[in-house]
PDB file of C-alpha atoms in Angstrom:
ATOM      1  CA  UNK A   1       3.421  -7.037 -14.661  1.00  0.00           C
ATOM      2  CA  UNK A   2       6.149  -8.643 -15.543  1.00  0.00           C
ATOM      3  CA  UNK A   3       5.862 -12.767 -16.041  1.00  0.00           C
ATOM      4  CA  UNK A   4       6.910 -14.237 -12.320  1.00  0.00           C
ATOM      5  CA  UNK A   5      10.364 -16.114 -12.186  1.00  0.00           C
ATOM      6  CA  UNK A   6      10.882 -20.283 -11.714  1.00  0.00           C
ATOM      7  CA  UNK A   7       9.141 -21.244  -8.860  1.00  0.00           C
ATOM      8  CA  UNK A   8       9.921 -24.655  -7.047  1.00  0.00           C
ATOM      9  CA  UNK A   9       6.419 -27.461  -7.469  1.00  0.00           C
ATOM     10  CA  UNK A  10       4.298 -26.880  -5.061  1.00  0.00           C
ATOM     11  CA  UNK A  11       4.787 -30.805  -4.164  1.00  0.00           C
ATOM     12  CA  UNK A  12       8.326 -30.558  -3.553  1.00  0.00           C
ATOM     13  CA  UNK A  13       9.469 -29.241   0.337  1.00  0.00           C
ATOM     14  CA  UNK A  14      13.044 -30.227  -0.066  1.00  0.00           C
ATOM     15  CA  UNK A  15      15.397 -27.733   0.224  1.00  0.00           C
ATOM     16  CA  UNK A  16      17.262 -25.554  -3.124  1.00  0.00           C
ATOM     17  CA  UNK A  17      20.359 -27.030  -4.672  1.00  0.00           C
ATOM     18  CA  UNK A  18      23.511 -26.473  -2.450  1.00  0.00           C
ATOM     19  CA  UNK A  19      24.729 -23.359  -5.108  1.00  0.00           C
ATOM     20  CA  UNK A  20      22.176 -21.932  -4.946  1.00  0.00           C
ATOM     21  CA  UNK A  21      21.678 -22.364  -0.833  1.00  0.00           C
ATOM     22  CA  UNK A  22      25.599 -21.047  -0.824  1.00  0.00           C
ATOM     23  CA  UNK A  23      24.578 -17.895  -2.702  1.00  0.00           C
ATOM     24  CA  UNK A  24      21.692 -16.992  -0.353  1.00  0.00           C
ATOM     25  CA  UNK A  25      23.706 -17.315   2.901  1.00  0.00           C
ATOM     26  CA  UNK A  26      26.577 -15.438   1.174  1.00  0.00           C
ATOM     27  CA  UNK A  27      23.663 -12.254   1.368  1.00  0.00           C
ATOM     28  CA  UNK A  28      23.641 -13.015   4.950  1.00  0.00           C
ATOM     29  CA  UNK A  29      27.213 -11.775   5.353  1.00  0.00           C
ATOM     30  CA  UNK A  30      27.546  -8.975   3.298  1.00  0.00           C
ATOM     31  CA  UNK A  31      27.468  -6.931  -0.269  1.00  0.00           C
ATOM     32  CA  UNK A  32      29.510  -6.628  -2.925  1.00  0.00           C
ATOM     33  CA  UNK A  33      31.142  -4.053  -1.421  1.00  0.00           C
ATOM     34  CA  UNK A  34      32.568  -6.442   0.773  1.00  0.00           C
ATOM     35  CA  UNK A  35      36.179  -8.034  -0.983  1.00  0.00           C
ATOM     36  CA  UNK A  36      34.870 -11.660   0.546  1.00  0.00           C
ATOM     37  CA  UNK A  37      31.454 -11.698  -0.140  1.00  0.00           C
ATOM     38  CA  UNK A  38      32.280 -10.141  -4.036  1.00  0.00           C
ATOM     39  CA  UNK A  39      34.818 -12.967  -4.264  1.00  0.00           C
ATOM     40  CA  UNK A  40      32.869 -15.999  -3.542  1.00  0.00           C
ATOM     41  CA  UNK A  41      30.041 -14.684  -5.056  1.00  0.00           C
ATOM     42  CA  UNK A  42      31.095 -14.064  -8.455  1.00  0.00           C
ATOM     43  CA  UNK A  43      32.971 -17.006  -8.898  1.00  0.00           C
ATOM     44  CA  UNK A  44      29.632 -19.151  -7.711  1.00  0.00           C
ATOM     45  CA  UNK A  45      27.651 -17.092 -10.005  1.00  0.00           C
ATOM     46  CA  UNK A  46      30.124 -18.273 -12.922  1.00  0.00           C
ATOM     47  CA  UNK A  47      29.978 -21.483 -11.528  1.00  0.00           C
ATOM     48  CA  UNK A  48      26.470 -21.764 -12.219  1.00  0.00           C
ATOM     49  CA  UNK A  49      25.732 -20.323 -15.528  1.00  0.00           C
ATOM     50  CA  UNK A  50      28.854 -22.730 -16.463  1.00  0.00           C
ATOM     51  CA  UNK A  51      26.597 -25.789 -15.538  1.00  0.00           C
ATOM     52  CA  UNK A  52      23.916 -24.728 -18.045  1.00  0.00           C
ATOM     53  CA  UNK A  53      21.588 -23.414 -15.233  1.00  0.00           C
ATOM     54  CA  UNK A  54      19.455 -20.668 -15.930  1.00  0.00           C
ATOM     55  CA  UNK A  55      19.827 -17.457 -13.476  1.00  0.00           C
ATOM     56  CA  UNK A  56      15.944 -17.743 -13.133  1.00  0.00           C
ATOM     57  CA  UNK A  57      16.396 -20.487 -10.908  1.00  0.00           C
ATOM     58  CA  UNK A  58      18.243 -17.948  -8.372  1.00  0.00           C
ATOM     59  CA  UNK A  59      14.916 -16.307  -7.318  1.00  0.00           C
ATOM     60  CA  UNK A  60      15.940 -17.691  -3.503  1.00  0.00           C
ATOM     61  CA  UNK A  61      19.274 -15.809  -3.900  1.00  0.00           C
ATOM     62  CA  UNK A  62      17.331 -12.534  -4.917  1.00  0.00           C
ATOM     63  CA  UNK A  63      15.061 -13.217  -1.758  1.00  0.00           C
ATOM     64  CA  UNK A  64      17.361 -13.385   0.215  1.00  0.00           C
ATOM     65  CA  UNK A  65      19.093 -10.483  -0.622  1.00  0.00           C
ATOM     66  CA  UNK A  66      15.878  -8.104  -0.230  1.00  0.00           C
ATOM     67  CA  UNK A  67      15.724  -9.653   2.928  1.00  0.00           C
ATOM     68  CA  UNK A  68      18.989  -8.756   3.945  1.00  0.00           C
ATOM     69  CA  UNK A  69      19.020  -5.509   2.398  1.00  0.00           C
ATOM     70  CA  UNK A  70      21.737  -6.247   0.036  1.00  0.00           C
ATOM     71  CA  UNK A  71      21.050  -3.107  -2.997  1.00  0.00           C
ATOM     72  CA  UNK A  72      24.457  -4.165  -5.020  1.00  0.00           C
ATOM     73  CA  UNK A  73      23.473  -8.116  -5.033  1.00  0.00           C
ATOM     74  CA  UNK A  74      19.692  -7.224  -5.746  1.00  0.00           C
ATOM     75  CA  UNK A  75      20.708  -4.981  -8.715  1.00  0.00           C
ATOM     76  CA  UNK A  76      23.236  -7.711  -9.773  1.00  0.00           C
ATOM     77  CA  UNK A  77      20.520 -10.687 -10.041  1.00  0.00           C
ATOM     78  CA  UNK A  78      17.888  -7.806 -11.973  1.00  0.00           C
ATOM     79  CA  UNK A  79      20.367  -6.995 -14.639  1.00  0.00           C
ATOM     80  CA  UNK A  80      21.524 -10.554 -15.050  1.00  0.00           C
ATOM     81  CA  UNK A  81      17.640 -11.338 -16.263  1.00  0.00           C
ATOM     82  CA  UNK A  82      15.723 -12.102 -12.621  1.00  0.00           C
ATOM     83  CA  UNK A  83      12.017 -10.398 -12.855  1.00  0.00           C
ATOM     84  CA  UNK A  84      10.519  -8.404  -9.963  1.00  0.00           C
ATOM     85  CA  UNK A  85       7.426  -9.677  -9.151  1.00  0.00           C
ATOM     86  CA  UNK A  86       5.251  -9.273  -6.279  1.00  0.00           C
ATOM     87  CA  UNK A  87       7.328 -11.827  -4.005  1.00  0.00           C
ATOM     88  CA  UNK A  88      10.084  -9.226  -3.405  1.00  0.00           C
ATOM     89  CA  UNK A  89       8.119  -6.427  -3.265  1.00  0.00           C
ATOM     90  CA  UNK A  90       6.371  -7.802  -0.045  1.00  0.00           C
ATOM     91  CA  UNK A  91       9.464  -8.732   1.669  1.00  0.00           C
ATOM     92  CA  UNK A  92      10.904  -4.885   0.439  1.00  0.00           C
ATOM     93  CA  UNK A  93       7.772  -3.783   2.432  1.00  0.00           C
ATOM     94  CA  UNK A  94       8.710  -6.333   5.711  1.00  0.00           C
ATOM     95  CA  UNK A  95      12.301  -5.103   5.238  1.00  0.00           C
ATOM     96  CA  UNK A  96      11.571  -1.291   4.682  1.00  0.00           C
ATOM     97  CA  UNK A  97      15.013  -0.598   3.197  1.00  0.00           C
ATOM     98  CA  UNK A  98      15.207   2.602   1.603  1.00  0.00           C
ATOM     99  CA  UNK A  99      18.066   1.487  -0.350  1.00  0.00           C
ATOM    100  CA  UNK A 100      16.220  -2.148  -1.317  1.00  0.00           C
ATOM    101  CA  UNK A 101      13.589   0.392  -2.786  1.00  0.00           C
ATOM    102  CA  UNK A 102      16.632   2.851  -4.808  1.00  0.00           C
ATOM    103  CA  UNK A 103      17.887  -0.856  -6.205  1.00  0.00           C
ATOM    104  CA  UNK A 104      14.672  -1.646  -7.763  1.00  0.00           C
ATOM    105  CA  UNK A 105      14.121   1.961  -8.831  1.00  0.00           C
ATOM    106  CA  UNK A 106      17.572   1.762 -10.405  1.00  0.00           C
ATOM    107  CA  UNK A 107      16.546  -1.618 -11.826  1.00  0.00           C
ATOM    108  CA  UNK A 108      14.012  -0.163 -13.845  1.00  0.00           C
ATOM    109  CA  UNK A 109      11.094  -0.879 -11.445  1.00  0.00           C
ATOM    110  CA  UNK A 110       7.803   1.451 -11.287  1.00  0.00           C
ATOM    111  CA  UNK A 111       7.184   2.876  -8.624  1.00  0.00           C
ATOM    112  CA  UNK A 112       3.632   3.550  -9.534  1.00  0.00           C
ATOM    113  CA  UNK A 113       3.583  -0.388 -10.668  1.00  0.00           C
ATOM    114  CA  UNK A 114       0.480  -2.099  -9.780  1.00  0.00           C
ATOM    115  CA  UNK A 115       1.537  -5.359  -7.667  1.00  0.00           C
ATOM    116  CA  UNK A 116      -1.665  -6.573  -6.803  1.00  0.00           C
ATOM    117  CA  UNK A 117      -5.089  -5.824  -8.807  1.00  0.00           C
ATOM    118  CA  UNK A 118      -6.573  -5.098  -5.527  1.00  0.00           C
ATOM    119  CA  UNK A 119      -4.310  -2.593  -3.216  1.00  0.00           C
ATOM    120  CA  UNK A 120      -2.694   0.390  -4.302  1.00  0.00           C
ATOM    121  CA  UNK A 121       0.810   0.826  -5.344  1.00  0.00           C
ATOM    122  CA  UNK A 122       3.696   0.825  -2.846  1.00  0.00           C
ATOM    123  CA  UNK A 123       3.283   4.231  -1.852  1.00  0.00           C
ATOM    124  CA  UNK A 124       0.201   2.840   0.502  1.00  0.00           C
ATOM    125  CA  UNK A 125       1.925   0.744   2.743  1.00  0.00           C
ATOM    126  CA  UNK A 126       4.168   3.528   4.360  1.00  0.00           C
ATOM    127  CA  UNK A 127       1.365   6.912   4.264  1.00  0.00           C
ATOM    128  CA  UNK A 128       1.800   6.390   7.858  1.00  0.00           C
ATOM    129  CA  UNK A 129       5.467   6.965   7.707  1.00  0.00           C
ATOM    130  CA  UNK A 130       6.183  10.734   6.540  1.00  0.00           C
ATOM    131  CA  UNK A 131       9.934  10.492   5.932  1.00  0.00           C
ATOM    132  CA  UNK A 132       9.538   7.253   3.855  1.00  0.00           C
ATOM    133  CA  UNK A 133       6.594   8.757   2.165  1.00  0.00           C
ATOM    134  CA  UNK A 134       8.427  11.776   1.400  1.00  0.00           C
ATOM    135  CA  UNK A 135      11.183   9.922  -0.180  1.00  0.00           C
ATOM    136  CA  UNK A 136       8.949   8.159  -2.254  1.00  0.00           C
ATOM    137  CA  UNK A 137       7.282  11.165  -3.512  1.00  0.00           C
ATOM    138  CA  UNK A 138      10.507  12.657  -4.678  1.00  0.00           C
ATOM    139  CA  UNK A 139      11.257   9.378  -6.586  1.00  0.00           C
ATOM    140  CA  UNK A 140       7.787   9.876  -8.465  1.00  0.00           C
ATOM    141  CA  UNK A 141       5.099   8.214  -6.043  1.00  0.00           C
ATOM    142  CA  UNK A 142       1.861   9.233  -6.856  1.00  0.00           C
ATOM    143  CA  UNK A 143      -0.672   9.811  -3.964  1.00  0.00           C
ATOM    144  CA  UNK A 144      -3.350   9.404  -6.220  1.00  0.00           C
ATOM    145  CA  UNK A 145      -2.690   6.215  -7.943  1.00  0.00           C
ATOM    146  CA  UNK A 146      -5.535   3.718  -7.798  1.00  0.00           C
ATOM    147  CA  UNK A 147      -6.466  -0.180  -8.221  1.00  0.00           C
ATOM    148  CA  UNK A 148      -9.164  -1.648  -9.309  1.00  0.00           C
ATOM    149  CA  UNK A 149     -11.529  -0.855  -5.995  1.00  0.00           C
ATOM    150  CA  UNK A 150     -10.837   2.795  -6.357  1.00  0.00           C
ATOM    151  CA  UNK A 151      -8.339   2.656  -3.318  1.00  0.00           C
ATOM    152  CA  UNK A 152      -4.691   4.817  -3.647  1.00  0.00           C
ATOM    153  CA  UNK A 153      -2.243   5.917  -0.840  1.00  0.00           C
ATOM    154  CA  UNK A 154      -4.253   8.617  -0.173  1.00  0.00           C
ATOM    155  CA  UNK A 155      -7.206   6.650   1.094  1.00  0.00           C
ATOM    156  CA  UNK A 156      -4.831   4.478   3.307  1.00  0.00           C
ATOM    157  CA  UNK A 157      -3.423   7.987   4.362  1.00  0.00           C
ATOM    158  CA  UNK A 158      -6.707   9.341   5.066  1.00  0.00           C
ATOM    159  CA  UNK A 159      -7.954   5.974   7.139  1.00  0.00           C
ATOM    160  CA  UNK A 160      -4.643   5.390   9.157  1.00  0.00           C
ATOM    161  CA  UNK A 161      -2.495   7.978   9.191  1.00  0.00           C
ATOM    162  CA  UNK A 162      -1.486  10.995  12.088  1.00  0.00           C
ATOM    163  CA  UNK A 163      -3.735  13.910  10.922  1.00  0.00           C
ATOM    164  CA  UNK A 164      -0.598  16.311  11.168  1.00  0.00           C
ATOM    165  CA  UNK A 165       0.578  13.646   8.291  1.00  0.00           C
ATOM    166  CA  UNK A 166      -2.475  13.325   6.206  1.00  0.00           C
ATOM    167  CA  UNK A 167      -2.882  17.424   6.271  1.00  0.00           C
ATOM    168  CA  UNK A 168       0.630  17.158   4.618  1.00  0.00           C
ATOM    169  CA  UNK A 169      -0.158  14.750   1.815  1.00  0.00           C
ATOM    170  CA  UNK A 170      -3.714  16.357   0.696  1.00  0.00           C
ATOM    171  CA  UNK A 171      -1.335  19.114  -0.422  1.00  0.00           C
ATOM    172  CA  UNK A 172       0.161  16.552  -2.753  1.00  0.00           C
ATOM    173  CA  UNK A 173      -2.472  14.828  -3.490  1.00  0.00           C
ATOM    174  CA  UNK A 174      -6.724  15.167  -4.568  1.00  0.00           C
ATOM    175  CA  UNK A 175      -9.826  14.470  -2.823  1.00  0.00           C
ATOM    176  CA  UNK A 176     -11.539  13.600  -6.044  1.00  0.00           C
ATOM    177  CA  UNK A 177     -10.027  10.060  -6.070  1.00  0.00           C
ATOM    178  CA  UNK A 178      -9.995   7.271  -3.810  1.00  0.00           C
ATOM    179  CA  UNK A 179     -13.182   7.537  -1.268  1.00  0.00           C
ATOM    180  CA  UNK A 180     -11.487   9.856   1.011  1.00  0.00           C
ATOM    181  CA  UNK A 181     -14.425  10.954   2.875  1.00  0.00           C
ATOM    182  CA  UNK A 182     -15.877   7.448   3.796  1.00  0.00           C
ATOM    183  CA  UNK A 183     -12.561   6.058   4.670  1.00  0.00           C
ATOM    184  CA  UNK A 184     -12.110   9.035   6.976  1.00  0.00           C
ATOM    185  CA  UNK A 185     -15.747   8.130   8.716  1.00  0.00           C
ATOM    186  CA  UNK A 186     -13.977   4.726   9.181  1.00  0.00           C
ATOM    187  CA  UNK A 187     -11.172   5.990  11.278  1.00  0.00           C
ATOM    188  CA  UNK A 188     -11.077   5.186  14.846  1.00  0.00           C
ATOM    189  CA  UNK A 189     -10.233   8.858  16.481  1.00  0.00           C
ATOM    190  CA  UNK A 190      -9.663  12.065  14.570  1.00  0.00           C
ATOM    191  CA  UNK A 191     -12.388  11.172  12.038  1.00  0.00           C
ATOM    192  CA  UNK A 192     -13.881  15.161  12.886  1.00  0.00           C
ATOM    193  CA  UNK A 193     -10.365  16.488  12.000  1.00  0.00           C
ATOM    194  CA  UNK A 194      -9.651  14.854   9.079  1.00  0.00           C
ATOM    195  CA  UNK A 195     -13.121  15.374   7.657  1.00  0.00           C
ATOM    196  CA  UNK A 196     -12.778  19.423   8.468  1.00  0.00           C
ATOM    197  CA  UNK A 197      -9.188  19.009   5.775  1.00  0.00           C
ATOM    198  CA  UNK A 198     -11.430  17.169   3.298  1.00  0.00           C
ATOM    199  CA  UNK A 199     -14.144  19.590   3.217  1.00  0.00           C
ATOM    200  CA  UNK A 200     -11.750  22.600   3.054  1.00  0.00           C
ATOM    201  CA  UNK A 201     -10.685  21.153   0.067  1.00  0.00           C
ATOM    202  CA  UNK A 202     -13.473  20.813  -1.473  1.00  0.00           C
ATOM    203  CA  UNK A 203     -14.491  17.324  -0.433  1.00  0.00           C
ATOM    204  CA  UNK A 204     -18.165  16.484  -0.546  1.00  0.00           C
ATOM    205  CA  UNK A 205     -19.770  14.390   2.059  1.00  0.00           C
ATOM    206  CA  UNK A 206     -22.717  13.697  -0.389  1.00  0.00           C
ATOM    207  CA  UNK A 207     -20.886  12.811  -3.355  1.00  0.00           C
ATOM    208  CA  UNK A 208     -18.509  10.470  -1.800  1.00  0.00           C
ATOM    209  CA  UNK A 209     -20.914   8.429   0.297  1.00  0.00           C
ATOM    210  CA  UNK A 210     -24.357   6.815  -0.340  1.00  0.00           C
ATOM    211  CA  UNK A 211     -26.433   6.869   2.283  1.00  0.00           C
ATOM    212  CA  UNK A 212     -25.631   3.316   3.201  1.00  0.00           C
ATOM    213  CA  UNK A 213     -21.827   3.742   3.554  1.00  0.00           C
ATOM    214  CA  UNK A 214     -22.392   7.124   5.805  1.00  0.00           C
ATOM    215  CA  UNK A 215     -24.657   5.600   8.194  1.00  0.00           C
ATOM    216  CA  UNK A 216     -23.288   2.093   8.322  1.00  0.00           C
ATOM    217  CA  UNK A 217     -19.763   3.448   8.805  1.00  0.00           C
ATOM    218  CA  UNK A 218     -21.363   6.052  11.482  1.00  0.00           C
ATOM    219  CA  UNK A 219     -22.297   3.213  12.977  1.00  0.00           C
ATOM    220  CA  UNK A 220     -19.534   1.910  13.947  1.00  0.00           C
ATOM    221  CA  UNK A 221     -17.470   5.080  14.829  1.00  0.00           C
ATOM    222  CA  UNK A 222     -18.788   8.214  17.306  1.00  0.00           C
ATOM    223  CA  UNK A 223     -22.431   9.202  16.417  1.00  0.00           C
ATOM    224  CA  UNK A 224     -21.564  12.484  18.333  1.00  0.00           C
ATOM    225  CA  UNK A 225     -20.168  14.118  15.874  1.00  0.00           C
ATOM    226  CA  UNK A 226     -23.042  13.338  12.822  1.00  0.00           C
ATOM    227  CA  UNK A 227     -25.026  16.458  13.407  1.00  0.00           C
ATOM    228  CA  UNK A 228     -22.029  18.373  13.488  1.00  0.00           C
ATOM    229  CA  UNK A 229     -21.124  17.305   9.982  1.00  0.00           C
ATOM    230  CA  UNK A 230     -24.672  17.852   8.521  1.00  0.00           C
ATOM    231  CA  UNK A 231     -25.267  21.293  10.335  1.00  0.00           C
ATOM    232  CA  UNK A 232     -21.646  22.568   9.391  1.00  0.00           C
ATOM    233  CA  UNK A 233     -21.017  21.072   6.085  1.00  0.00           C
ATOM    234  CA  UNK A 234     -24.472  20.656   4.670  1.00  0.00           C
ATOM    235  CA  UNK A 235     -24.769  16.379   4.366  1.00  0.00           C
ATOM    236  CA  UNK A 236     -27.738  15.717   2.846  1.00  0.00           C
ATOM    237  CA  UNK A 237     -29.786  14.002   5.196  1.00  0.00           C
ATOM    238  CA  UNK A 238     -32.705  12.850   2.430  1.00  0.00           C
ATOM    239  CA  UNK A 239     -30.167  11.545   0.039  1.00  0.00           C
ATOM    240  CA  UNK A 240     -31.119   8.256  -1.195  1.00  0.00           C
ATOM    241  CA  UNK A 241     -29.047   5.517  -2.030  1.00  0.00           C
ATOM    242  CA  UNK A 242     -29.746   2.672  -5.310  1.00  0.00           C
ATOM    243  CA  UNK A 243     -32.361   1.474  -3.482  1.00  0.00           C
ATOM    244  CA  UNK A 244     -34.464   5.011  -2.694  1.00  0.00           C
ATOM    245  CA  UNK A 245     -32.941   4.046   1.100  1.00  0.00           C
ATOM    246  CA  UNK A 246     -32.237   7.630   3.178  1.00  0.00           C
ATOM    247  CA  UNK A 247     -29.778   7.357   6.403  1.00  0.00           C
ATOM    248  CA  UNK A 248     -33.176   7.794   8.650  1.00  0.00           C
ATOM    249  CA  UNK A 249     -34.410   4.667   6.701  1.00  0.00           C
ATOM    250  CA  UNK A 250     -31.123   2.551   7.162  1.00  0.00           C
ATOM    251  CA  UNK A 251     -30.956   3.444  11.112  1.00  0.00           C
ATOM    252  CA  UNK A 252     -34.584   2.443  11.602  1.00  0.00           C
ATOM    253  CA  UNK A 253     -33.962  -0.549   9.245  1.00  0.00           C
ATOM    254  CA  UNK A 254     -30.922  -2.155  11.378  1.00  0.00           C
ATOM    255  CA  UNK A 255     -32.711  -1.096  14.639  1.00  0.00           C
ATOM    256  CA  UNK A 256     -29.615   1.891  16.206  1.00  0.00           C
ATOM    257  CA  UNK A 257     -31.729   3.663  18.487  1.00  0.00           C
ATOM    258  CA  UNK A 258     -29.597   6.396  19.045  1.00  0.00           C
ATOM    259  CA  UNK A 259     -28.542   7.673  15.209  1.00  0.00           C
ATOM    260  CA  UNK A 260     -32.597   7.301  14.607  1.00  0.00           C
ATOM    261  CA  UNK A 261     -32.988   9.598  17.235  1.00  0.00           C
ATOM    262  CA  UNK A 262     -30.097  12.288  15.946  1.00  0.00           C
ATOM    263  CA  UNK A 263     -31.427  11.842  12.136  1.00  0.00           C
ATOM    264  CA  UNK A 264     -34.736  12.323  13.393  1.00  0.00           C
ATOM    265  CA  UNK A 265     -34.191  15.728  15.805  1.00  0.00           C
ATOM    266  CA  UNK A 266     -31.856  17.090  12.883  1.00  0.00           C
TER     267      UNK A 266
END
């Protein structure tokens, strides 16, 4: 990722320098599109840079216009050496701005780009959203992009979103990445539904879950619907997990009455 931009010390809660306070409430009232706003803004901009100040200091400025939703004034500050880093892209996410998103994409931004080691790219905060998540696909969004704790939109998909949505996307996307069968046994309704896509897809309820992460997370979801998935789709109730631990084990282990009693009638 790209090296993050001047930063105020973490010691100092004053305020920014009056320019550069001027040029973030001149996002407030409009674009460059707007005679006014392209006026004053330019000729502050000058102003600046003709005071030796670097344009990294204008990170507040850029803020603000992601904020505001301001695509000419964002793409503006990127050309004119301001790095994207993963303080606008969270406010792009709280402003959900599909033309915020085209001005970093014009920018030269990734929209696969990793912006935090430890959630997947962009794409995963708006799975529950299909016409933003059908935009982004069509600007190169990949469903099956991962971090570093094998988690990509499609997991986030598969856990939150609509099933008519998530039937959608696993046409786009693969159950071979991202845990898509235990973060379906963590949903809180439709878990049966989305389960019956993944398995129709080839999806594996063994592979994809040790026995610890099937029974734990059946634990906390419907315990209805377990003998359903082993009778149908063939779950492998003797699988053992790192430890030679089988589900039956586990449920007698942390005491649940009632999944000892389906493993054990199964």
């Amino acid at each position: 990722m790209a090296s993050a931009p001047t930063l105020p010390p973490a010691n100092d809660p004053g305020p920014p320098p009056e320019e550069i306070s001027y040029l973030s409430q001149l996002c407030y009232f409009g674009d460059l599109d707007d005679k006014a706003v392209h006026t004053a803004f330019r000729n502050s901009l000058e102003a600046f840079e003709q005071n030796g100040r670097s344009l990294r200091e204008l990170w507040p400025v850029l803020l603000s216009a992601v904020q505001s939703a301001r695509p000419h004034i964002i793409k503006l500050l990127l050309s004119r050496g301001l790095e994207m880093n993963e303080m606008y892209i969270k406010q792009a996410i709280q402003t959900r701005s599909k033309e915020v998103f085209q001005a970093f994409l014009e920018s030269g931004w990734d929209v696969n780009m990793l912006w935090d080691n430890f959630h997947p790219p962009i794409l995963a905060c708006f799975v529950e959203n299909l016409d933003f998540t059908q935009w982004f696909l069509e600007r190169g969004a990949n469903l099956d992009a991962g971090c570093y704790l094998d988690l990509t939109p499609l997991s986030f998909a598969v856990r939150r979103a609509q099933p008519s949505i998530v039937n959608v996307l696993l046409d786009r996307g693969s159950v071979e990445k991202g845990q898509l069968v235990h973060h379906a046994v963590e949903r809180s309704e439709d878990e049966v539904k989305i389960l019956e896509m993944l398995v129709s897809r080839g999806a594996s309820l063994d592979k994809y879950n040790t026995p610890s992460t099937w029974t734990l997370g059946i634990m906390s979801t419907s315990k209805a619907w377990v003998l359903h998935c082993t009778e149908r789709w063939g779950a492998d109730q003797n699988m053992k997990d790192t430890k030679g631990r089988t589900p039956l084990y586990i449920a007698r282990d942390v005491g649940d009455a009632d999944l000892i009693r389906l493993f054990e009638s199964s």
